[in-house]
Coordinates of C-alpha atoms in Angstrom, one line a residue:
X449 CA -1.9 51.9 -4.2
X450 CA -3.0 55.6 -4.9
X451 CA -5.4 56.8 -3.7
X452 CA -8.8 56.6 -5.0
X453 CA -10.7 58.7 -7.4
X454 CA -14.0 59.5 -7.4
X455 CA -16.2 61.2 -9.8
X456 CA -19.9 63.1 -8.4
X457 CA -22.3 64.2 -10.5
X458 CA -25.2 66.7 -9.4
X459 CA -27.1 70.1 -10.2
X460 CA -27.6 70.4 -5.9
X461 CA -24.6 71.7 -4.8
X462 CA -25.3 70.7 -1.0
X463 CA -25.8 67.1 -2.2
X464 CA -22.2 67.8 -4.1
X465 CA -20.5 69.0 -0.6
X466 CA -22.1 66.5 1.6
X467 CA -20.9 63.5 -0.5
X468 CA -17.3 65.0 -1.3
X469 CA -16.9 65.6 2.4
X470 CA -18.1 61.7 3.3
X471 CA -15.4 60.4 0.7
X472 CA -12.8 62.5 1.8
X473 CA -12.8 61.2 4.9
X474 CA -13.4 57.6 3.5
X475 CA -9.4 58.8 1.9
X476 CA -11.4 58.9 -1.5
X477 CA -10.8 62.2 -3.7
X478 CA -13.7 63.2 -5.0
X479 CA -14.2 65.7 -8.0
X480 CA -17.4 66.9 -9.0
X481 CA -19.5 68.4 -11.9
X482 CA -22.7 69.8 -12.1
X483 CA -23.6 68.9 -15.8
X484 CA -23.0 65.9 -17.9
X485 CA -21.1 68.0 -20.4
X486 CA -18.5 69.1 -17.2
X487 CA -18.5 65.3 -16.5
X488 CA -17.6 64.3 -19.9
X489 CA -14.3 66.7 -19.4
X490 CA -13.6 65.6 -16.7
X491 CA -13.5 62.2 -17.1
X492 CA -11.5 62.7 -20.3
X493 CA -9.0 64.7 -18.1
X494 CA -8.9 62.4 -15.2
X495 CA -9.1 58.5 -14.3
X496 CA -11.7 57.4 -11.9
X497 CA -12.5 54.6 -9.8
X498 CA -16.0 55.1 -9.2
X499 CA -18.9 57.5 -10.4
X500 CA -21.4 58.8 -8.1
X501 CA -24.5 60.5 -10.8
X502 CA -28.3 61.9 -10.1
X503 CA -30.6 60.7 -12.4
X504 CA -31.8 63.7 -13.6
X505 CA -29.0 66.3 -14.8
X506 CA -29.6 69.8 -16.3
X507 CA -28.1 68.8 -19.4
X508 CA -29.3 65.1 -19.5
X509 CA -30.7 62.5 -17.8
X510 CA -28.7 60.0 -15.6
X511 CA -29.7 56.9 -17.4
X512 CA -28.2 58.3 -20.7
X513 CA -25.1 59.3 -19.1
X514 CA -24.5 55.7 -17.8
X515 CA -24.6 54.6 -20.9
X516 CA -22.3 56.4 -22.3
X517 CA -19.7 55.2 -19.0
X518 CA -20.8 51.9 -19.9
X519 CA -19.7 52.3 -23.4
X520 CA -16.5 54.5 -23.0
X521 CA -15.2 53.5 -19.7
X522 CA -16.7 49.9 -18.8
X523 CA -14.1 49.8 -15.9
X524 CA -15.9 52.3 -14.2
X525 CA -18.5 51.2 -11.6
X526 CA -21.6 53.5 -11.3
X527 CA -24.3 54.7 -8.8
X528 CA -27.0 56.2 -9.3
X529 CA -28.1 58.6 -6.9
X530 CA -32.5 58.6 -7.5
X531 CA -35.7 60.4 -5.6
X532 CA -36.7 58.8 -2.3
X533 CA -38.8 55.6 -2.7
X534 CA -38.7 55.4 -6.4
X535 CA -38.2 52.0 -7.4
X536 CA -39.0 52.7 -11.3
X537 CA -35.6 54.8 -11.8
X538 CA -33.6 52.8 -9.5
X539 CA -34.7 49.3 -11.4
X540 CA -34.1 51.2 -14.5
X541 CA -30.8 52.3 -13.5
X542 CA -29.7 49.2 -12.4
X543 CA -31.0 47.5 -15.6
X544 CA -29.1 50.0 -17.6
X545 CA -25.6 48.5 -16.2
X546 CA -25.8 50.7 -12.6
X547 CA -23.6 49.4 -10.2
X548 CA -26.0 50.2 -7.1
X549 CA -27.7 53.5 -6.3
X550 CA -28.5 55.4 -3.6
X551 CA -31.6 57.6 -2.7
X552 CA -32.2 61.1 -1.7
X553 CA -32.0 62.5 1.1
X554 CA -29.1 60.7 1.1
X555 CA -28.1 58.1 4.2
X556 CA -24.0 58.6 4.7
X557 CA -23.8 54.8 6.2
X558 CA -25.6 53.4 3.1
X559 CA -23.3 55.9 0.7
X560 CA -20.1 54.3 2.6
X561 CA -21.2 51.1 2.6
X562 CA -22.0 51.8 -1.2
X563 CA -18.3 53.1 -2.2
X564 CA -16.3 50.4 0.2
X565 CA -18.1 47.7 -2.4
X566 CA -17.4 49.3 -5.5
X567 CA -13.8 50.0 -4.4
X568 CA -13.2 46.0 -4.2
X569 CA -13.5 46.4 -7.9
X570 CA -10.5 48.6 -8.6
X571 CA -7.7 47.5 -10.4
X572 CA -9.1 44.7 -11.4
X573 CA -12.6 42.7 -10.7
X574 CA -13.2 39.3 -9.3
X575 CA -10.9 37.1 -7.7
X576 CA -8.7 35.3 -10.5
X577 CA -10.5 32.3 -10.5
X578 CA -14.0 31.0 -11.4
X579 CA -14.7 29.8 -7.5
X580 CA -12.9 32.7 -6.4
X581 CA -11.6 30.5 -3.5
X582 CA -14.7 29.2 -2.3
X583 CA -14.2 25.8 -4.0
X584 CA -17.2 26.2 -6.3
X585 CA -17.1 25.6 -9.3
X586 CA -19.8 25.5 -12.8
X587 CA -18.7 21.8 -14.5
X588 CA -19.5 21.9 -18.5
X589 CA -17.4 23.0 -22.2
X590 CA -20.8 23.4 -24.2
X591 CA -21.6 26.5 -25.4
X592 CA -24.7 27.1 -22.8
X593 CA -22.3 26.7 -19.8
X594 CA -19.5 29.1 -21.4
X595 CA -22.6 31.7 -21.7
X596 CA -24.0 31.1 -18.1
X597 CA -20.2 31.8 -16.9
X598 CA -19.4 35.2 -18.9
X599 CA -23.2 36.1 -17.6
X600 CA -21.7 34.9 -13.8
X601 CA -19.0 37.5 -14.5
X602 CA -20.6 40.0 -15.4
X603 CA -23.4 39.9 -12.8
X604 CA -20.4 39.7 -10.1
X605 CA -19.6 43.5 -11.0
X606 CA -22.6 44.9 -9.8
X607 CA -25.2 44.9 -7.2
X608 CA -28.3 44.4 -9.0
X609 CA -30.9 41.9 -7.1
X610 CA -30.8 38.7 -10.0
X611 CA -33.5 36.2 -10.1
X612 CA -32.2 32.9 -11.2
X613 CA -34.6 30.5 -13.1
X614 CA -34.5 27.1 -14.3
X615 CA -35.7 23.7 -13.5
X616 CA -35.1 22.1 -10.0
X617 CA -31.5 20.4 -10.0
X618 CA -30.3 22.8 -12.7
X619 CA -27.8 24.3 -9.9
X620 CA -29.6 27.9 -9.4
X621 CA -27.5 27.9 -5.8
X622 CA -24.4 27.5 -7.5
X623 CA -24.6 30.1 -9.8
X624 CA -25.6 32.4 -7.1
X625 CA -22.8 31.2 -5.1
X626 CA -20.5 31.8 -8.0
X627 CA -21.8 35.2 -8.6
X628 CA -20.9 36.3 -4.6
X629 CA -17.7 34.5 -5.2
X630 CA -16.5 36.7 -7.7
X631 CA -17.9 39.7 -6.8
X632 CA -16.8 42.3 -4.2
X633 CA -18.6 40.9 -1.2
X634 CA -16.5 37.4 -1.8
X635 CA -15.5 38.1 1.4
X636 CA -18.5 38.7 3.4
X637 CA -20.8 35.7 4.1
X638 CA -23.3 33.9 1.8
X639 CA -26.6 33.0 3.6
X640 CA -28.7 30.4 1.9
X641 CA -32.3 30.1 2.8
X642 CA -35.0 28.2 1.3
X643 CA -37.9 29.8 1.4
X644 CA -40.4 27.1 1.3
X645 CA -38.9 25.7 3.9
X646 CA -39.5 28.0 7.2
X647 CA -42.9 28.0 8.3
X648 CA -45.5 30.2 7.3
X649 CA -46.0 32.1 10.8
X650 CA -42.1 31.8 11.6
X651 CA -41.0 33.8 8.0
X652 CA -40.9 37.2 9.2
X653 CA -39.1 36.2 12.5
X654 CA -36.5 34.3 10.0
X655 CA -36.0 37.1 7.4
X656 CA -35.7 40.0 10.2
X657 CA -35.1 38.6 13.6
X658 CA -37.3 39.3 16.9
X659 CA -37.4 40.8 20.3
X660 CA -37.4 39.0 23.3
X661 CA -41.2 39.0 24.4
X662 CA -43.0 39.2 20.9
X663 CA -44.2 36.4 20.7
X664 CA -44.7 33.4 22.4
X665 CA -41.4 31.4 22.4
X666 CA -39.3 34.5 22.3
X667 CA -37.1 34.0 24.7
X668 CA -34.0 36.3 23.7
X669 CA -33.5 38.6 20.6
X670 CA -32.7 37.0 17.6
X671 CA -31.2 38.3 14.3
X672 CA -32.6 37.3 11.0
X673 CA -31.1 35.9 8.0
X674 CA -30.9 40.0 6.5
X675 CA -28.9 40.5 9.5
X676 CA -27.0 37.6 9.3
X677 CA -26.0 37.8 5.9
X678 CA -24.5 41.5 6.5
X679 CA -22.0 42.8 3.9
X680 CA -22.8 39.9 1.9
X681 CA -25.3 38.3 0.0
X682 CA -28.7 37.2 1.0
X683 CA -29.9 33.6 -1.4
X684 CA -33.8 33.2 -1.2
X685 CA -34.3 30.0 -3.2
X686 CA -37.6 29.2 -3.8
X687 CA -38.9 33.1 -3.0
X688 CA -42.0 31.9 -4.8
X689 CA -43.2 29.9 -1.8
X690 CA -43.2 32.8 0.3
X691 CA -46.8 34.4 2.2
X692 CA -47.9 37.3 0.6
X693 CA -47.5 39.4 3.8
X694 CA -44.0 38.3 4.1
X695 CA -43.6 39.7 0.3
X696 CA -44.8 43.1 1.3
X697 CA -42.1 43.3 4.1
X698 CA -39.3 41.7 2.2
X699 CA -40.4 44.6 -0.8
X700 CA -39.4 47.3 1.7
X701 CA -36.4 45.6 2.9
X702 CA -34.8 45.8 -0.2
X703 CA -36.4 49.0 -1.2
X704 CA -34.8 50.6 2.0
X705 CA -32.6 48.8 2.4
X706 CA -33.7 48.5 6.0
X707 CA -35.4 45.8 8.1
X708 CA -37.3 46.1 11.1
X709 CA -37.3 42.6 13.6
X710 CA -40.6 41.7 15.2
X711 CA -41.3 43.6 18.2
X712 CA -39.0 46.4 17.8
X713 CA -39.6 50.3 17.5
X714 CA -36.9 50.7 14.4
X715 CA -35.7 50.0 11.6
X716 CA -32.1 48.6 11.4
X717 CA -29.8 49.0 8.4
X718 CA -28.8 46.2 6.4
X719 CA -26.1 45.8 3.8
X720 CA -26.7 42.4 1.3
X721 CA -27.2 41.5 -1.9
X722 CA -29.8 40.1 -2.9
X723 CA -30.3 36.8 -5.3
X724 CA -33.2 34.6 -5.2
X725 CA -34.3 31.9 -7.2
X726 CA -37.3 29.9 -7.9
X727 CA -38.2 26.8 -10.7
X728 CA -42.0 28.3 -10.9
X729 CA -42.8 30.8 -13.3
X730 CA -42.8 33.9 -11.3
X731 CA -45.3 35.5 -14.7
X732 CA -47.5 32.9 -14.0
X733 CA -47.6 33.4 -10.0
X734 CA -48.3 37.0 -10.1
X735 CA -50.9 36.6 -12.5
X736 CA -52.9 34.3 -10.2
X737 CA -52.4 36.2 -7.0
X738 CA -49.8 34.6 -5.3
X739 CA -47.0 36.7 -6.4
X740 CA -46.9 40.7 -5.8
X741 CA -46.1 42.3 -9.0
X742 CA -44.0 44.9 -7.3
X743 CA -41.5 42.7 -5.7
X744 CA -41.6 40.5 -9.0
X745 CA -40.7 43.6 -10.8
X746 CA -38.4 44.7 -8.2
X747 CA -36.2 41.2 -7.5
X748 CA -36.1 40.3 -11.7
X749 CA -33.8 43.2 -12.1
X750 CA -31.5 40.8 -13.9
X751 CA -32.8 37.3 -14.6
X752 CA -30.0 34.4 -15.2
X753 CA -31.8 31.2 -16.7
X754 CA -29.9 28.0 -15.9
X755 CA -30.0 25.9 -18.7
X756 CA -31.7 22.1 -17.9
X757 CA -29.1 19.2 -18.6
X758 CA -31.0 17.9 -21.7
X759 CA -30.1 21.2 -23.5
X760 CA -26.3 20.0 -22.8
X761 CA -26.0 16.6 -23.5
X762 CA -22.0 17.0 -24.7
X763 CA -21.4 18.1 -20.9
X764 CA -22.8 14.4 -19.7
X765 CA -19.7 12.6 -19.8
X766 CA -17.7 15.5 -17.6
X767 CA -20.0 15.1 -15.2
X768 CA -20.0 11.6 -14.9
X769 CA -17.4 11.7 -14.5
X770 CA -16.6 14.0 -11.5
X771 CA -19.7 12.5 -9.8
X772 CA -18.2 9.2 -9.9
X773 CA -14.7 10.8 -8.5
X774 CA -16.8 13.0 -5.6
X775 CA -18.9 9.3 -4.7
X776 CA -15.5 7.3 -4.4
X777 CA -14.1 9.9 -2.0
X778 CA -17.1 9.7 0.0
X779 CA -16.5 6.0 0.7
X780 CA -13.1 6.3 1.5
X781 CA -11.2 5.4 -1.2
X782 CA -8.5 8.1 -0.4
X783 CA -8.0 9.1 -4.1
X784 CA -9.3 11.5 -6.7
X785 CA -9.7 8.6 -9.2
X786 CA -12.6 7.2 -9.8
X787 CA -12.3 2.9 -9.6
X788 CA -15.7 2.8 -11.3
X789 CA -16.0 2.9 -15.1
X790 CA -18.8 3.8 -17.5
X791 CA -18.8 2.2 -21.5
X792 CA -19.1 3.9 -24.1
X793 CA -23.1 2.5 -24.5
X794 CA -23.7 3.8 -21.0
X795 CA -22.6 7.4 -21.4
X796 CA -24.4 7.5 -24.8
X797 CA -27.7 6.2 -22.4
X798 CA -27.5 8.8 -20.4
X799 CA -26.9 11.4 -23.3
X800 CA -30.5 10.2 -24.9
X801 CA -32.4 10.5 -21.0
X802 CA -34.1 13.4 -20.6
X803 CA -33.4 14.0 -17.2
X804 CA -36.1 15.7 -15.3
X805 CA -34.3 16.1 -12.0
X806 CA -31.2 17.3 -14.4
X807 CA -27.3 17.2 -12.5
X808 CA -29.6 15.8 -9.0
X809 CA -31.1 13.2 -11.0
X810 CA -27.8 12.1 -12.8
X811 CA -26.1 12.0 -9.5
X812 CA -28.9 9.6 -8.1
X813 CA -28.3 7.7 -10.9
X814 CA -24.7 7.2 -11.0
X815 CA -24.9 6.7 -7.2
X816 CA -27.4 3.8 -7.3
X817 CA -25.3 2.4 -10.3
X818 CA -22.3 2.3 -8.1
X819 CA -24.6 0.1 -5.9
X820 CA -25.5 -2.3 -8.4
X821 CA -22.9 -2.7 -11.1
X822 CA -21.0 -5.9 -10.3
X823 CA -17.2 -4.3 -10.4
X824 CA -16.0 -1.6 -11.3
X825 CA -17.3 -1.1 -14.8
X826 CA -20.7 0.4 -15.2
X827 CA -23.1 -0.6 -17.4
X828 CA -26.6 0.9 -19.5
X829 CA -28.9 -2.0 -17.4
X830 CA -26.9 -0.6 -14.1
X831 CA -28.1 2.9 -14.6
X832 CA -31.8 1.6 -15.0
X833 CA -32.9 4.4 -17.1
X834 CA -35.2 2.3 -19.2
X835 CA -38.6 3.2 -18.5
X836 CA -37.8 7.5 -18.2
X837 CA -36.3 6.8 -21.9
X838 CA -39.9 5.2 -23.2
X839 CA -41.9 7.8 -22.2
X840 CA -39.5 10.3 -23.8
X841 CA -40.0 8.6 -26.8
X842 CA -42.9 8.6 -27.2
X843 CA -44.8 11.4 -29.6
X844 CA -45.4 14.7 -27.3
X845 CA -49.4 14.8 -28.1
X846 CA -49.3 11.7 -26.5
X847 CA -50.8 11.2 -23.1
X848 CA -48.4 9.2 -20.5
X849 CA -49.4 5.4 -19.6
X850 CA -47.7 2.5 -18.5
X851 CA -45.5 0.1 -20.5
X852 CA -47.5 -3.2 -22.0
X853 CA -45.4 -5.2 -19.8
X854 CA -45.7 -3.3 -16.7
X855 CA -48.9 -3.4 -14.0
X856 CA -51.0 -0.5 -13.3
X857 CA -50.1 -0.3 -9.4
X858 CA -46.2 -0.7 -10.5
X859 CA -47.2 2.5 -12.8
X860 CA -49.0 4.2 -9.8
X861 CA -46.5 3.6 -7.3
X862 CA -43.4 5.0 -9.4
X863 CA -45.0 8.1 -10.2
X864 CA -46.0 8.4 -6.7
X865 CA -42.7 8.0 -6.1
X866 CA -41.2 10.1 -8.0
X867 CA -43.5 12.7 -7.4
X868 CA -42.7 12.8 -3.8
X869 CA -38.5 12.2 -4.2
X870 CA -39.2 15.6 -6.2
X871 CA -40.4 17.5 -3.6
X872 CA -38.2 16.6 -1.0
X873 CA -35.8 17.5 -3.5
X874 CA -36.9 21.0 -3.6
X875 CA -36.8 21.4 -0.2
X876 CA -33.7 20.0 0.5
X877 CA -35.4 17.1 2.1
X878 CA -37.3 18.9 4.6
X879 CA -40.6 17.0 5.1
X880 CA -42.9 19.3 6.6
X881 CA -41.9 21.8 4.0
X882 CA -42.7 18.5 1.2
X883 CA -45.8 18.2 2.7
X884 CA -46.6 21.2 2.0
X885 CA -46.1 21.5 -1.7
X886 CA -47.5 18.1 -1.9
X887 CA -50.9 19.0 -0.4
X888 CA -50.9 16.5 2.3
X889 CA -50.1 16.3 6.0
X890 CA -46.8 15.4 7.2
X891 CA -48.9 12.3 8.9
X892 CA -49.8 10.8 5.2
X893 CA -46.7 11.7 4.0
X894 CA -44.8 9.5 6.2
X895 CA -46.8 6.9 5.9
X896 CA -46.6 7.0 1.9
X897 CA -42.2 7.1 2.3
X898 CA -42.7 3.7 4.6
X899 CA -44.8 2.5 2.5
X900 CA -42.4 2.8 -0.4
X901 CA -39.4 2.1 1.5
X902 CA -38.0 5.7 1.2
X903 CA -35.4 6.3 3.9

């Protein structure tokens, strides 16, 4: 391969120098301009593998000449070079299609870090498949999923922090898996962390790492989950659960791309991507206090709703149908084929059920079906959907009550139930962390699981 071309954009002629100098010894030929009219020649004259711009330009601004990149040369990958600490043009640029920026003064280990990702793009983007070898895949033919993957795609290109939204269950880790898959830190490691999950006085500890002595129980120096996930990407699922102090502190990690572990003296520089993900309404949080506004603003760069599974009924039976494959390789059968069946009144069950928990729910389902359905062929009464399917029936201005044939404490005890199966849900079934959302101690809540017989 030839080698690479680079295109620098600046009125300061000692920012010009300093970059060209970095890249040449990166073995990346740089060629510079000091107005967006030069820059337009240039790149008319020349082909280019990335372009370095300022956001403000004698001629123009920054933003506008992205744009017109974005619309001539798409190929291209852009950065935007901005004024120290200001968050406004860098989320602006990276709204506008930016592939990452860097600020001024200008740190050379960021700036290399910067062009060794966008250089993974040249020739041609993500790996050739959708899991790009990770084994992941997004299962669905409706319209819905084909948008969610050319969004996937195109989010894979660039290193904008995305916020995934969507119900619990609607596969918000997926997606962001997909996205690193694709992208050009597939090869670095995804770290997956759910926020809601670490204790409140451990999250800083977790997110940045320590020094031996500060604190009580720190034993040795420990990196954090930035750290860990270095030249990656960084997952914060449920980032809404997080302490407000730990929200100021993860604002500046991402801002400066820096993080400093507890007890030590300095910063240390960290190079991840950063997707988080949440099923609250982040508006709704930072309206009430318990979301800052700045890291709401600064995380929701790109926001990638996951679409619940009632909106895509016709992708049921696929589904099913891989879930039933997945559960019969899990008990051994040795083969890809599924030996349980559903009829043609089952699928078309679970096509009318709303499904709440969405593609969790429907594997619970299928999973206690396989349980119950006398040989291999599964039928509606073996999915036991009955009840969820009456109270979706009913008008919407109605309020929810129990079935005439069913007893009050029967009522009370399933939507205890499900209440609780929810939250351990979200928090990948850790119970302290349930507790928590649920607004009880861990004491009650273990009492209330042997009490309904939840393992």
């Amino acid at each position: 391969m030839s080698k690479a071309q680079a295109l620098v954009v600046d009125d300061e002629t000692d920012i010009l120098d300093l970059i060209k100098i970095t890249l040449g010894r990166m073995d990346v030929q740089a060629s510079t301009a000091l107005t967006v009219a030069d820059a337009k020649r240039q790149l008319q004259r020349g082909r280019f593998d990335l372009c370095l711009t300022d956001m403000n330009l004698p001629d123009g601004s920054g933003i506008d000449f992205l744009q017109h990149l974005s619309e001539r040369y798409p190929s291209i990958p852009v950065a935007m070079i901005t004024a120290h600490g200001s968050t406004e043009s860098a989320v602006a640029a990276m709204k506008a299609g930016a592939f990452d920026f860097v600020a001024k003064p200008v740190d050379l280990k960021l700036l290399r870090n910067l062009v060794e990702s966008a250089l993974k793009l040249r020739g041609a983007a993500a790996p050739s498949d959708e899991a790009g070898g990770s084994g992941v895949r997004l299962l669905g033919d409706s319209p819905a999923m084909e948008q969610i993957r050319h969004l996937i795609a195109k989010l894979a290109r660039n290193q904008a922090p995305v916020f995934v939204t969507g119900e619990s269950g609607t596969g918000k880790e997926l997606a962001a898996r997909l996205i690193h898959a694709q992208g050009p830190r597939h090869e670095g490691p995804f770290v997956a962390v759910n926020c809601g999950a670490i204790p409140q006085e451990l999250v800083e500890s977790e997110l940045f790492g320590h020094r031996k002595g500060s604190f009580t129980g720190a034993v040795g120096d420990k990196e954090g989950l930035f750290q860990a996930a270095e030249g990656g990407t960084l997952f914060l699922d449920e980032v809404a659960d997080l302490p407000l102090l730990a929200q100021v502190k993860l604002l500046r990690a991402i801002q400066e791309k820096s993080v400093r572990p507890v007890g030590a003296q300095q910063e240390v520089p960290v190079n991840v991507r950063i997707i988080s993900a949440s099923h609250r309404d982040l508006n709704a949080e930072v309206e009430q206090g318990n979301f800052r506004q700045d890291l709401f603003y600064r995380i929701n760069v790109i926001e990638l709703r996951m679409p619940a599974l009632r909106e895509r009924p016709e992708d049921i039976a696929l589904l099913a149908e891989q879930i039933l494959s997945r559960l019969s390789q899990a008990q051994g059968s040795g083969t890809n084929a599924s030996p349980w069946r559903l009829t043609a009144k089952a699928i078309e069950a679970l096509k009318r059920h709303p499904f709440p928990g969405n593609v969790r729910e429907l594997e619970n389902a299928l999973e206690r079906a396989t349980a119950l359905a006398d040989g291999d062929v599964i039928e509606v009464e073996d999915l036991y959907l009955a009840k969820c399917e009456s109270k979706q029936a009913r008008a919407p201005s109605a309020s929810p009550g129990l079935d005439d044939s069913q007893p009050l404490e029967d009522y009370l005890s399933e939507v205890e139930k499900q209440a609780i199966l929810s939250a351990l849900d979200e928090t990948h079934w850790n119970r302290t962390a349930a507790a928590r959302k649920l607004g009880m101690t861990l004491r009650s809540l273990r009492y209330r699981l042997a009490k309904l017989g939840i393992e």
